[in-house]
Amino acid sequence: MEISGQGALVTGGGSGLGAATARHLATLGAKVAVLDYDLETARTVAKEIGGVAVGADVGNSAEVERAMAEAISGLGGAPRITVNCAGIGLAARIVGRDGALSLDTFEKTIRVNLMGTYYVLSHAARAMMELPPVGDDDERGVIINTSSVAWQDGQLGQGAYAASKGAIASLSLPAAREFARAGIRVVAIAPGLFETAMTETLPEDVRATITANIPFPARLGHAQEYARLVESIVTNPFLNGTTIRLDAAVRLPQS
Ligand code: NAP
């Protein structure tokens, strides 16, 4: 699908991979609704790119419904491109060394990462279904979700995160199959380690160990590289129902 002239919604658009994606889509001619938990960060990015800022907790179904209505109103129609980047990266052992269970961490991670993605996907798809088809393939839209390489290489302490990201990866195919009749594609990106707020607090020695484990290029990914894959997915209609690792060949070790 052509990007220029389309409406787009990017969740987690106030920071990291989402902000880079919002900027990149705007550079390519899309009008972008930037959704974030923190309305101020969404406003900063939206102002910079001539977009629309929306504040919402993606893990709250009612807030997502309201945010989708705001995005549609601000964009002047339903977004044909939706990119789910909102997410959290909490770590905890299932049974802590002191015997404490990490049930709260698990519940919160599933609510924000998985339920948040699912709420946005559901509302986005329903709104896209009302749009007229465009292009040679009669496409109505594309939904891109963010998994993680932890989907397949979950490390010690990543039980909640890996479970949430595994479910997001598993969602691509059934959602793509369901929405095929409407001309809506669903693809997930599973990033390796990227330079964003989520990773900037890592101690130097941890970063060095991580980097030493990345075959090539031996560095953290740039958010712009994620945004360029979003561009490829949107513009290539044959990409559908799959999860793409974007990871410089990294395979995460046990810990
Ligand atoms: P980031 O810079 O922390 O961006 C995530 C954004 O999501 C933040 O703006 C955050 O807002 C927002 N957010 C968090 N919870 C939210 C909620 N409940 N509702 C709405 N927005 C919420 O992190 P990032 O690295 O760009 O991560 C983007 C996605 O990529 C995440 O799903 C992450 O799991 C995934 N990922 C990242 C990496 C990596 O190495 N960076 C690797 C694999 C996968 P606040 O800052 O206000 O909380």
PDB file of N, CA and C in Angstrom, residues 57-159:
ATOM      1  N   ASP A  57      -4.106   4.599  27.972  1.00  0.00           N
ATOM      2  CA  ASP A  57      -3.464   3.368  28.447  1.00  0.00           C
ATOM      3  C   ASP A  57      -3.965   2.251  27.540  1.00  0.00           C
ATOM      4  N   VAL A  58      -3.072   1.660  26.741  1.00  0.00           N
ATOM      5  CA  VAL A  58      -3.536   0.626  25.800  1.00  0.00           C
ATOM      6  C   VAL A  58      -4.066  -0.610  26.525  1.00  0.00           C
ATOM      7  N   GLY A  59      -3.700  -0.764  27.794  1.00  0.00           N
ATOM      8  CA  GLY A  59      -4.180  -1.914  28.545  1.00  0.00           C
ATOM      9  C   GLY A  59      -5.572  -1.728  29.130  1.00  0.00           C
ATOM     10  N   ASN A  60      -6.242  -0.668  28.710  1.00  0.00           N
ATOM     11  CA  ASN A  60      -7.598  -0.393  29.190  1.00  0.00           C
ATOM     12  C   ASN A  60      -8.519  -0.297  27.965  1.00  0.00           C
ATOM     13  N   SER A  61      -9.405  -1.259  27.847  1.00  0.00           N
ATOM     14  CA  SER A  61     -10.246  -1.371  26.643  1.00  0.00           C
ATOM     15  C   SER A  61     -11.051  -0.098  26.368  1.00  0.00           C
ATOM     16  N   ALA A  62     -11.640   0.479  27.429  1.00  0.00           N
ATOM     17  CA  ALA A  62     -12.467   1.685  27.231  1.00  0.00           C
ATOM     18  C   ALA A  62     -11.615   2.854  26.753  1.00  0.00           C
ATOM     19  N   GLU A  63     -10.397   2.951  27.293  1.00  0.00           N
ATOM     20  CA  GLU A  63      -9.508   4.046  26.860  1.00  0.00           C
ATOM     21  C   GLU A  63      -9.088   3.862  25.407  1.00  0.00           C
ATOM     22  N   VAL A  64      -8.885   2.631  25.005  1.00  0.00           N
ATOM     23  CA  VAL A  64      -8.498   2.387  23.606  1.00  0.00           C
ATOM     24  C   VAL A  64      -9.654   2.747  22.678  1.00  0.00           C
ATOM     25  N   GLU A  65     -10.870   2.414  23.087  1.00  0.00           N
ATOM     26  CA  GLU A  65     -12.042   2.749  22.259  1.00  0.00           C
ATOM     27  C   GLU A  65     -12.146   4.275  22.088  1.00  0.00           C
ATOM     28  N   ARG A  66     -11.971   4.997  23.203  1.00  0.00           N
ATOM     29  CA  ARG A  66     -12.031   6.458  23.144  1.00  0.00           C
ATOM     30  C   ARG A  66     -10.881   7.015  22.310  1.00  0.00           C
ATOM     31  N   ALA A  67      -9.683   6.436  22.480  1.00  0.00           N
ATOM     32  CA  ALA A  67      -8.505   6.914  21.736  1.00  0.00           C
ATOM     33  C   ALA A  67      -8.671   6.680  20.237  1.00  0.00           C
ATOM     34  N   MET A  68      -9.258   5.551  19.882  1.00  0.00           N
ATOM     35  CA  MET A  68      -9.460   5.267  18.444  1.00  0.00           C
ATOM     36  C   MET A  68     -10.417   6.294  17.852  1.00  0.00           C
ATOM     37  N   ALA A  69     -11.473   6.631  18.600  1.00  0.00           N
ATOM     38  CA  ALA A  69     -12.424   7.645  18.105  1.00  0.00           C
ATOM     39  C   ALA A  69     -11.718   8.996  17.941  1.00  0.00           C
ATOM     40  N   GLU A  70     -10.862   9.349  18.898  1.00  0.00           N
ATOM     41  CA  GLU A  70     -10.106  10.612  18.798  1.00  0.00           C
ATOM     42  C   GLU A  70      -9.166  10.598  17.601  1.00  0.00           C
ATOM     43  N   ALA A  71      -8.519   9.466  17.382  1.00  0.00           N
ATOM     44  CA  ALA A  71      -7.580   9.364  16.247  1.00  0.00           C
ATOM     45  C   ALA A  71      -8.339   9.503  14.931  1.00  0.00           C
ATOM     46  N   ILE A  72      -9.476   8.833  14.830  1.00  0.00           N
ATOM     47  CA  ILE A  72     -10.269   8.891  13.594  1.00  0.00           C
ATOM     48  C   ILE A  72     -10.729  10.325  13.338  1.00  0.00           C
ATOM     49  N   SER A  73     -11.156  10.978  14.411  1.00  0.00           N
ATOM     50  CA  SER A  73     -11.611  12.357  14.259  1.00  0.00           C
ATOM     51  C   SER A  73     -10.442  13.273  13.874  1.00  0.00           C
ATOM     52  N   GLY A  74      -9.295  13.106  14.516  1.00  0.00           N
ATOM     53  CA  GLY A  74      -8.131  13.952  14.229  1.00  0.00           C
ATOM     54  C   GLY A  74      -7.549  13.716  12.857  1.00  0.00           C
ATOM     55  N   LEU A  75      -7.618  12.470  12.388  1.00  0.00           N
ATOM     56  CA  LEU A  75      -7.049  12.144  11.071  1.00  0.00           C
ATOM     57  C   LEU A  75      -8.048  12.408   9.940  1.00  0.00           C
ATOM     58  N   GLY A  76      -9.323  12.548  10.306  1.00  0.00           N
ATOM     59  CA  GLY A  76     -10.351  12.733   9.279  1.00  0.00           C
ATOM     60  C   GLY A  76     -10.768  11.415   8.647  1.00  0.00           C
ATOM     61  N   GLY A  77     -10.545  10.320   9.335  1.00  0.00           N
ATOM     62  CA  GLY A  77     -10.948   8.993   8.846  1.00  0.00           C
ATOM     63  C   GLY A  77     -10.148   7.928   9.576  1.00  0.00           C
ATOM     64  N   ALA A  78     -10.571   6.679   9.395  1.00  0.00           N
ATOM     65  CA  ALA A  78      -9.878   5.582  10.088  1.00  0.00           C
ATOM     66  C   ALA A  78      -8.466   5.415   9.534  1.00  0.00           C
ATOM     67  N   PRO A  79      -7.496   5.133  10.414  1.00  0.00           N
ATOM     68  CA  PRO A  79      -6.130   4.911   9.915  1.00  0.00           C
ATOM     69  C   PRO A  79      -6.034   3.615   9.103  1.00  0.00           C
ATOM     70  N   ARG A  80      -5.370   3.695   7.960  1.00  0.00           N
ATOM     71  CA  ARG A  80      -5.146   2.470   7.168  1.00  0.00           C
ATOM     72  C   ARG A  80      -3.886   1.748   7.629  1.00  0.00           C
ATOM     73  N   ILE A  81      -3.067   2.446   8.412  1.00  0.00           N
ATOM     74  CA  ILE A  81      -1.833   1.851   8.938  1.00  0.00           C
ATOM     75  C   ILE A  81      -1.897   1.968  10.460  1.00  0.00           C
ATOM     76  N   THR A  82      -1.779   0.831  11.167  1.00  0.00           N
ATOM     77  CA  THR A  82      -1.711   0.868  12.633  1.00  0.00           C
ATOM     78  C   THR A  82      -0.468   0.117  13.068  1.00  0.00           C
ATOM     79  N   VAL A  83       0.357   0.765  13.873  1.00  0.00           N
ATOM     80  CA  VAL A  83       1.587   0.129  14.369  1.00  0.00           C
ATOM     81  C   VAL A  83       1.534   0.124  15.888  1.00  0.00           C
ATOM     82  N   ASN A  84       1.553  -1.047  16.463  1.00  0.00           N
ATOM     83  CA  ASN A  84       1.509  -1.226  17.919  1.00  0.00           C
ATOM     84  C   ASN A  84       2.913  -1.297  18.479  1.00  0.00           C
ATOM     85  N   CYS A  85       3.367  -0.208  19.101  1.00  0.00           N
ATOM     86  CA  CYS A  85       4.696  -0.203  19.730  1.00  0.00           C
ATOM     87  C   CYS A  85       4.621  -0.050  21.245  1.00  0.00           C
ATOM     88  N   ALA A  86       3.467   0.318  21.794  1.00  0.00           N
ATOM     89  CA  ALA A  86       3.379   0.503  23.249  1.00  0.00           C
ATOM     90  C   ALA A  86       3.712  -0.819  23.931  1.00  0.00           C
ATOM     91  N   GLY A  87       4.539  -0.766  24.941  1.00  0.00           N
ATOM     92  CA  GLY A  87       4.882  -1.990  25.647  1.00  0.00           C
ATOM     93  C   GLY A  87       5.789  -1.709  26.819  1.00  0.00           C
ATOM     94  N   ILE A  88       5.893  -2.701  27.695  1.00  0.00           N
ATOM     95  CA  ILE A  88       6.761  -2.585  28.871  1.00  0.00           C
ATOM     96  C   ILE A  88       7.648  -3.827  28.939  1.00  0.00           C
ATOM     97  N   GLY A  89       8.787  -3.685  29.596  1.00  0.00           N
ATOM     98  CA  GLY A  89       9.753  -4.790  29.629  1.00  0.00           C
ATOM     99  C   GLY A  89      10.157  -5.171  31.034  1.00  0.00           C
ATOM    100  N   LEU A  90       9.183  -5.536  31.846  1.00  0.00           N
ATOM    101  CA  LEU A  90       9.497  -5.905  33.236  1.00  0.00           C
ATOM    102  C   LEU A  90      10.166  -7.279  33.291  1.00  0.00           C
ATOM    103  N   ALA A  91      11.070  -7.428  34.239  1.00  0.00           N
ATOM    104  CA  ALA A  91      11.736  -8.728  34.425  1.00  0.00           C
ATOM    105  C   ALA A  91      11.522  -9.215  35.849  1.00  0.00           C
ATOM    106  N   ALA A  92      11.282 -10.496  35.993  1.00  0.00           N
ATOM    107  CA  ALA A  92      11.133 -11.092  37.341  1.00  0.00           C
ATOM    108  C   ALA A  92      11.207 -12.605  37.232  1.00  0.00           C
ATOM    109  N   ARG A  93      11.821 -13.221  38.234  1.00  0.00           N
ATOM    110  CA  ARG A  93      11.760 -14.681  38.307  1.00  0.00           C
ATOM    111  C   ARG A  93      10.324 -15.109  38.615  1.00  0.00           C
ATOM    112  N   ILE A  94       9.934 -16.291  38.169  1.00  0.00           N
ATOM    113  CA  ILE A  94       8.583 -16.797  38.453  1.00  0.00           C
ATOM    114  C   ILE A  94       8.445 -17.033  39.964  1.00  0.00           C
ATOM    115  N   VAL A  95       9.445 -17.695  40.527  1.00  0.00           N
ATOM    116  CA  VAL A  95       9.544 -17.845  41.977  1.00  0.00           C
ATOM    117  C   VAL A  95      10.836 -17.152  42.406  1.00  0.00           C
ATOM    118  N   GLY A  96      10.708 -16.053  43.139  1.00  0.00           N
ATOM    119  CA  GLY A  96      11.894 -15.286  43.544  1.00  0.00           C
ATOM    120  C   GLY A  96      12.758 -16.055  44.516  1.00  0.00           C
ATOM    121  N   ARG A  97      14.008 -15.570  44.704  1.00  0.00           N
ATOM    122  CA  ARG A  97      14.943 -16.270  45.613  1.00  0.00           C
ATOM    123  C   ARG A  97      14.379 -16.356  47.023  1.00  0.00           C
ATOM    124  N   ASP A  98      13.518 -15.357  47.384  1.00  0.00           N
ATOM    125  CA  ASP A  98      12.903 -15.368  48.719  1.00  0.00           C
ATOM    126  C   ASP A  98      11.566 -16.121  48.720  1.00  0.00           C
ATOM    127  N   GLY A  99      11.249 -16.760  47.588  1.00  0.00           N
ATOM    128  CA  GLY A  99      10.008 -17.530  47.503  1.00  0.00           C
ATOM    129  C   GLY A  99       8.809 -16.727  47.052  1.00  0.00           C
ATOM    130  N   ALA A 100       8.984 -15.408  46.883  1.00  0.00           N
ATOM    131  CA  ALA A 100       7.840 -14.568  46.466  1.00  0.00           C
ATOM    132  C   ALA A 100       7.490 -14.839  45.003  1.00  0.00           C
ATOM    133  N   LEU A 101       6.209 -14.876  44.705  1.00  0.00           N
ATOM    134  CA  LEU A 101       5.750 -15.101  43.332  1.00  0.00           C
ATOM    135  C   LEU A 101       5.580 -13.756  42.616  1.00  0.00           C
ATOM    136  N   SER A 102       5.769 -13.774  41.296  1.00  0.00           N
ATOM    137  CA  SER A 102       5.715 -12.506  40.544  1.00  0.00           C
ATOM    138  C   SER A 102       4.399 -12.389  39.764  1.00  0.00           C
ATOM    139  N   LEU A 103       3.304 -12.699  40.450  1.00  0.00           N
ATOM    140  CA  LEU A 103       2.004 -12.700  39.766  1.00  0.00           C
ATOM    141  C   LEU A 103       1.615 -11.313  39.266  1.00  0.00           C
ATOM    142  N   ASP A 104       1.920 -10.282  40.030  1.00  0.00           N
ATOM    143  CA  ASP A 104       1.563  -8.916  39.616  1.00  0.00           C
ATOM    144  C   ASP A 104       2.314  -8.512  38.349  1.00  0.00           C
ATOM    145  N   THR A 105       3.592  -8.861  38.304  1.00  0.00           N
ATOM    146  CA  THR A 105       4.399  -8.543  37.114  1.00  0.00           C
ATOM    147  C   THR A 105       3.823  -9.253  35.894  1.00  0.00           C
ATOM    148  N   PHE A 106       3.443 -10.503  36.082  1.00  0.00           N
ATOM    149  CA  PHE A 106       2.903 -11.277  34.959  1.00  0.00           C
ATOM    150  C   PHE A 106       1.602 -10.652  34.468  1.00  0.00           C
ATOM    151  N   GLU A 107       0.721 -10.343  35.410  1.00  0.00           N
ATOM    152  CA  GLU A 107      -0.593  -9.790  35.045  1.00  0.00           C
ATOM    153  C   GLU A 107      -0.426  -8.449  34.327  1.00  0.00           C
ATOM    154  N   LYS A 108       0.443  -7.600  34.850  1.00  0.00           N
ATOM    155  CA  LYS A 108       0.622  -6.268  34.252  1.00  0.00           C
ATOM    156  C   LYS A 108       1.232  -6.376  32.853  1.00  0.00           C
ATOM    157  N   THR A 109       2.202  -7.249  32.716  1.00  0.00           N
ATOM    158  CA  THR A 109       2.867  -7.409  31.418  1.00  0.00           C
ATOM    159  C   THR A 109       1.889  -7.930  30.366  1.00  0.00           C
ATOM    160  N   ILE A 110       1.093  -8.899  30.751  1.00  0.00           N
ATOM    161  CA  ILE A 110       0.097  -9.437  29.808  1.00  0.00           C
ATOM    162  C   ILE A 110      -0.937  -8.359  29.476  1.00  0.00           C
ATOM    163  N   ARG A 111      -1.334  -7.587  30.478  1.00  0.00           N
ATOM    164  CA  ARG A 111      -2.359  -6.555  30.238  1.00  0.00           C
ATOM    165  C   ARG A 111      -1.842  -5.490  29.272  1.00  0.00           C
ATOM    166  N   VAL A 112      -0.648  -4.979  29.517  1.00  0.00           N
ATOM    167  CA  VAL A 112      -0.151  -3.889  28.657  1.00  0.00           C
ATOM    168  C   VAL A 112       0.298  -4.435  27.294  1.00  0.00           C
ATOM    169  N   ASN A 113       1.163  -5.428  27.304  1.00  0.00           N
ATOM    170  CA  ASN A 113       1.754  -5.878  26.035  1.00  0.00           C
ATOM    171  C   ASN A 113       0.749  -6.659  25.174  1.00  0.00           C
ATOM    172  N   LEU A 114       0.093  -7.646  25.779  1.00  0.00           N
ATOM    173  CA  LEU A 114      -0.777  -8.511  24.972  1.00  0.00           C
ATOM    174  C   LEU A 114      -2.183  -7.937  24.828  1.00  0.00           C
ATOM    175  N   MET A 115      -2.843  -7.647  25.969  1.00  0.00           N
ATOM    176  CA  MET A 115      -4.203  -7.109  25.867  1.00  0.00           C
ATOM    177  C   MET A 115      -4.176  -5.760  25.152  1.00  0.00           C
ATOM    178  N   GLY A 116      -3.140  -4.947  25.440  1.00  0.00           N
ATOM    179  CA  GLY A 116      -3.020  -3.646  24.781  1.00  0.00           C
ATOM    180  C   GLY A 116      -2.937  -3.794  23.269  1.00  0.00           C
ATOM    181  N   THR A 117      -2.119  -4.711  22.814  1.00  0.00           N
ATOM    182  CA  THR A 117      -1.996  -4.959  21.369  1.00  0.00           C
ATOM    183  C   THR A 117      -3.330  -5.461  20.809  1.00  0.00           C
ATOM    184  N   TYR A 118      -3.954  -6.349  21.562  1.00  0.00           N
ATOM    185  CA  TYR A 118      -5.212  -6.947  21.081  1.00  0.00           C
ATOM    186  C   TYR A 118      -6.345  -5.910  21.010  1.00  0.00           C
ATOM    187  N   TYR A 119      -6.416  -5.038  22.023  1.00  0.00           N
ATOM    188  CA  TYR A 119      -7.460  -3.999  21.997  1.00  0.00           C
ATOM    189  C   TYR A 119      -7.264  -3.088  20.785  1.00  0.00           C
ATOM    190  N   VAL A 120      -6.034  -2.645  20.583  1.00  0.00           N
ATOM    191  CA  VAL A 120      -5.776  -1.713  19.470  1.00  0.00           C
ATOM    192  C   VAL A 120      -6.010  -2.418  18.132  1.00  0.00           C
ATOM    193  N   LEU A 121      -5.526  -3.642  18.008  1.00  0.00           N
ATOM    194  CA  LEU A 121      -5.750  -4.431  16.782  1.00  0.00           C
ATOM    195  C   LEU A 121      -7.244  -4.555  16.483  1.00  0.00           C
ATOM    196  N   SER A 122      -8.029  -4.884  17.511  1.00  0.00           N
ATOM    197  CA  SER A 122      -9.472  -5.101  17.321  1.00  0.00           C
ATOM    198  C   SER A 122     -10.163  -3.831  16.844  1.00  0.00           C
ATOM    199  N   HIS A 123      -9.890  -2.722  17.554  1.00  0.00           N
ATOM    200  CA  HIS A 123     -10.559  -1.466  17.180  1.00  0.00           C
ATOM    201  C   HIS A 123     -10.065  -0.970  15.824  1.00  0.00           C
ATOM    202  N   ALA A 124      -8.777  -1.130  15.561  1.00  0.00           N
ATOM    203  CA  ALA A 124      -8.226  -0.670  14.282  1.00  0.00           C
ATOM    204  C   ALA A 124      -8.839  -1.464  13.131  1.00  0.00           C
ATOM    205  N   ALA A 125      -8.917  -2.782  13.298  1.00  0.00           N
ATOM    206  CA  ALA A 125      -9.445  -3.622  12.212  1.00  0.00           C
ATOM    207  C   ALA A 125     -10.906  -3.291  11.928  1.00  0.00           C
ATOM    208  N   ARG A 126     -11.681  -3.112  12.994  1.00  0.00           N
ATOM    209  CA  ARG A 126     -13.104  -2.799  12.784  1.00  0.00           C
ATOM    210  C   ARG A 126     -13.267  -1.480  12.039  1.00  0.00           C
ATOM    211  N   ALA A 127     -12.465  -0.495  12.403  1.00  0.00           N
ATOM    212  CA  ALA A 127     -12.556   0.804  11.717  1.00  0.00           C
ATOM    213  C   ALA A 127     -12.082   0.684  10.264  1.00  0.00           C
ATOM    214  N   MET A 128     -11.020  -0.065  10.027  1.00  0.00           N
ATOM    215  CA  MET A 128     -10.510  -0.241   8.648  1.00  0.00           C
ATOM    216  C   MET A 128     -11.545  -0.922   7.746  1.00  0.00           C
ATOM    217  N   MET A 129     -12.326  -1.830   8.341  1.00  0.00           N
ATOM    218  CA  MET A 129     -13.310  -2.571   7.542  1.00  0.00           C
ATOM    219  C   MET A 129     -14.344  -1.649   6.900  1.00  0.00           C
ATOM    220  N   GLU A 130     -14.521  -0.461   7.485  1.00  0.00           N
ATOM    221  CA  GLU A 130     -15.500   0.500   6.952  1.00  0.00           C
ATOM    222  C   GLU A 130     -14.933   1.314   5.786  1.00  0.00           C
ATOM    223  N   LEU A 131     -13.623   1.214   5.562  1.00  0.00           N
ATOM    224  CA  LEU A 131     -12.985   2.028   4.521  1.00  0.00           C
ATOM    225  C   LEU A 131     -13.152   1.382   3.143  1.00  0.00           C
ATOM    226  N   PRO A 132     -13.159   2.172   2.091  1.00  0.00           N
ATOM    227  CA  PRO A 132     -13.165   1.581   0.749  1.00  0.00           C
ATOM    228  C   PRO A 132     -11.795   0.976   0.448  1.00  0.00           C
ATOM    229  N   PRO A 133     -11.736  -0.114  -0.328  1.00  0.00           N
ATOM    230  CA  PRO A 133     -10.432  -0.702  -0.662  1.00  0.00           C
ATOM    231  C   PRO A 133      -9.645   0.204  -1.606  1.00  0.00           C
ATOM    232  N   VAL A 134      -8.298   0.062  -1.558  1.00  0.00           N
ATOM    233  CA  VAL A 134      -7.443   0.875  -2.435  1.00  0.00           C
ATOM    234  C   VAL A 134      -6.402  -0.012  -3.131  1.00  0.00           C
ATOM    235  N   GLY A 135      -5.898   0.476  -4.256  1.00  0.00           N
ATOM    236  CA  GLY A 135      -4.776  -0.175  -4.952  1.00  0.00           C
ATOM    237  C   GLY A 135      -5.183  -1.405  -5.740  1.00  0.00           C
ATOM    238  N   ASP A 136      -4.175  -1.993  -6.418  1.00  0.00           N
ATOM    239  CA  ASP A 136      -4.418  -3.149  -7.297  1.00  0.00           C
ATOM    240  C   ASP A 136      -4.960  -4.354  -6.552  1.00  0.00           C
ATOM    241  N   ASP A 137      -4.609  -4.470  -5.248  1.00  0.00           N
ATOM    242  CA  ASP A 137      -5.028  -5.650  -4.478  1.00  0.00           C
ATOM    243  C   ASP A 137      -6.258  -5.412  -3.615  1.00  0.00           C
ATOM    244  N   ASP A 138      -6.888  -4.249  -3.770  1.00  0.00           N
ATOM    245  CA  ASP A 138      -8.054  -3.932  -2.939  1.00  0.00           C
ATOM    246  C   ASP A 138      -7.744  -4.037  -1.442  1.00  0.00           C
ATOM    247  N   GLU A 139      -6.674  -3.371  -1.037  1.00  0.00           N
ATOM    248  CA  GLU A 139      -6.290  -3.385   0.384  1.00  0.00           C
ATOM    249  C   GLU A 139      -7.077  -2.363   1.175  1.00  0.00           C
ATOM    250  N   ARG A 140      -7.415  -2.722   2.405  1.00  0.00           N
ATOM    251  CA  ARG A 140      -8.043  -1.729   3.298  1.00  0.00           C
ATOM    252  C   ARG A 140      -7.073  -1.227   4.356  1.00  0.00           C
ATOM    253  N   GLY A 141      -6.098  -2.052   4.712  1.00  0.00           N
ATOM    254  CA  GLY A 141      -5.167  -1.567   5.728  1.00  0.00           C
ATOM    255  C   GLY A 141      -4.147  -2.610   6.153  1.00  0.00           C
ATOM    256  N   VAL A 142      -3.236  -2.174   7.006  1.00  0.00           N
ATOM    257  CA  VAL A 142      -2.164  -3.021   7.529  1.00  0.00           C
ATOM    258  C   VAL A 142      -2.033  -2.767   9.028  1.00  0.00           C
ATOM    259  N   ILE A 143      -1.928  -3.848   9.798  1.00  0.00           N
ATOM    260  CA  ILE A 143      -1.686  -3.724  11.239  1.00  0.00           C
ATOM    261  C   ILE A 143      -0.360  -4.405  11.556  1.00  0.00           C
ATOM    262  N   ILE A 144       0.540  -3.656  12.183  1.00  0.00           N
ATOM    263  CA  ILE A 144       1.858  -4.190  12.524  1.00  0.00           C
ATOM    264  C   ILE A 144       1.987  -4.204  14.049  1.00  0.00           C
ATOM    265  N   ASN A 145       2.266  -5.376  14.592  1.00  0.00           N
ATOM    266  CA  ASN A 145       2.413  -5.531  16.038  1.00  0.00           C
ATOM    267  C   ASN A 145       3.885  -5.751  16.389  1.00  0.00           C
ATOM    268  N   THR A 146       4.249  -5.408  17.614  1.00  0.00           N
ATOM    269  CA  THR A 146       5.648  -5.571  18.010  1.00  0.00           C
ATOM    270  C   THR A 146       5.792  -6.716  19.005  1.00  0.00           C
ATOM    271  N   SER A 147       6.435  -7.775  18.533  1.00  0.00           N
ATOM    272  CA  SER A 147       6.782  -8.905  19.392  1.00  0.00           C
ATOM    273  C   SER A 147       8.182  -8.635  19.945  1.00  0.00           C
ATOM    274  N   SER A 148       9.012  -9.633  20.035  1.00  0.00           N
ATOM    275  CA  SER A 148      10.401  -9.486  20.501  1.00  0.00           C
ATOM    276  C   SER A 148      11.095 -10.809  20.209  1.00  0.00           C
ATOM    277  N   VAL A 149      12.427 -10.776  20.087  1.00  0.00           N
ATOM    278  CA  VAL A 149      13.135 -12.053  19.936  1.00  0.00           C
ATOM    279  C   VAL A 149      12.955 -12.918  21.186  1.00  0.00           C
ATOM    280  N   ALA A 150      12.559 -12.288  22.294  1.00  0.00           N
ATOM    281  CA  ALA A 150      12.272 -13.067  23.510  1.00  0.00           C
ATOM    282  C   ALA A 150      11.100 -14.019  23.276  1.00  0.00           C
ATOM    283  N   TRP A 151      10.351 -13.774  22.204  1.00  0.00           N
ATOM    284  CA  TRP A 151       9.282 -14.691  21.799  1.00  0.00           C
ATOM    285  C   TRP A 151       9.841 -16.115  21.647  1.00  0.00           C
ATOM    286  N   GLN A 152      11.060 -16.192  21.068  1.00  0.00           N
ATOM    287  CA  GLN A 152      11.670 -17.514  20.871  1.00  0.00           C
ATOM    288  C   GLN A 152      12.843 -17.773  21.811  1.00  0.00           C
ATOM    289  N   ASP A 153      13.512 -16.683  22.270  1.00  0.00           N
ATOM    290  CA  ASP A 153      14.741 -16.854  23.066  1.00  0.00           C
ATOM    291  C   ASP A 153      14.556 -16.268  24.465  1.00  0.00           C
ATOM    292  N   GLY A 154      13.412 -16.462  25.080  1.00  0.00           N
ATOM    293  CA  GLY A 154      13.168 -15.846  26.389  1.00  0.00           C
ATOM    294  C   GLY A 154      14.266 -16.200  27.396  1.00  0.00           C
ATOM    295  N   GLN A 155      14.811 -15.173  28.024  1.00  0.00           N
ATOM    296  CA  GLN A 155      15.887 -15.387  28.986  1.00  0.00           C
ATOM    297  C   GLN A 155      15.336 -15.615  30.385  1.00  0.00           C
ATOM    298  N   LEU A 156      16.199 -16.060  31.261  1.00  0.00           N
ATOM    299  CA  LEU A 156      15.821 -16.224  32.665  1.00  0.00           C
ATOM    300  C   LEU A 156      15.295 -14.879  33.177  1.00  0.00           C
ATOM    301  N   GLY A 157      14.138 -14.877  33.767  1.00  0.00           N
ATOM    302  CA  GLY A 157      13.534 -13.632  34.254  1.00  0.00           C
ATOM    303  C   GLY A 157      12.586 -12.993  33.263  1.00  0.00           C
ATOM    304  N   GLN A 158      12.510 -13.561  32.054  1.00  0.00           N
ATOM    305  CA  GLN A 158      11.651 -12.968  31.029  1.00  0.00           C
ATOM    306  C   GLN A 158      10.357 -13.770  30.807  1.00  0.00           C
ATOM    307  N   GLY A 159       9.951 -14.547  31.812  1.00  0.00           N
ATOM    308  CA  GLY A 159       8.754 -15.376  31.634  1.00  0.00           C
ATOM    309  C   GLY A 159       7.545 -14.576  31.192  1.00  0.00           C
TER     310      GLY A 159
END
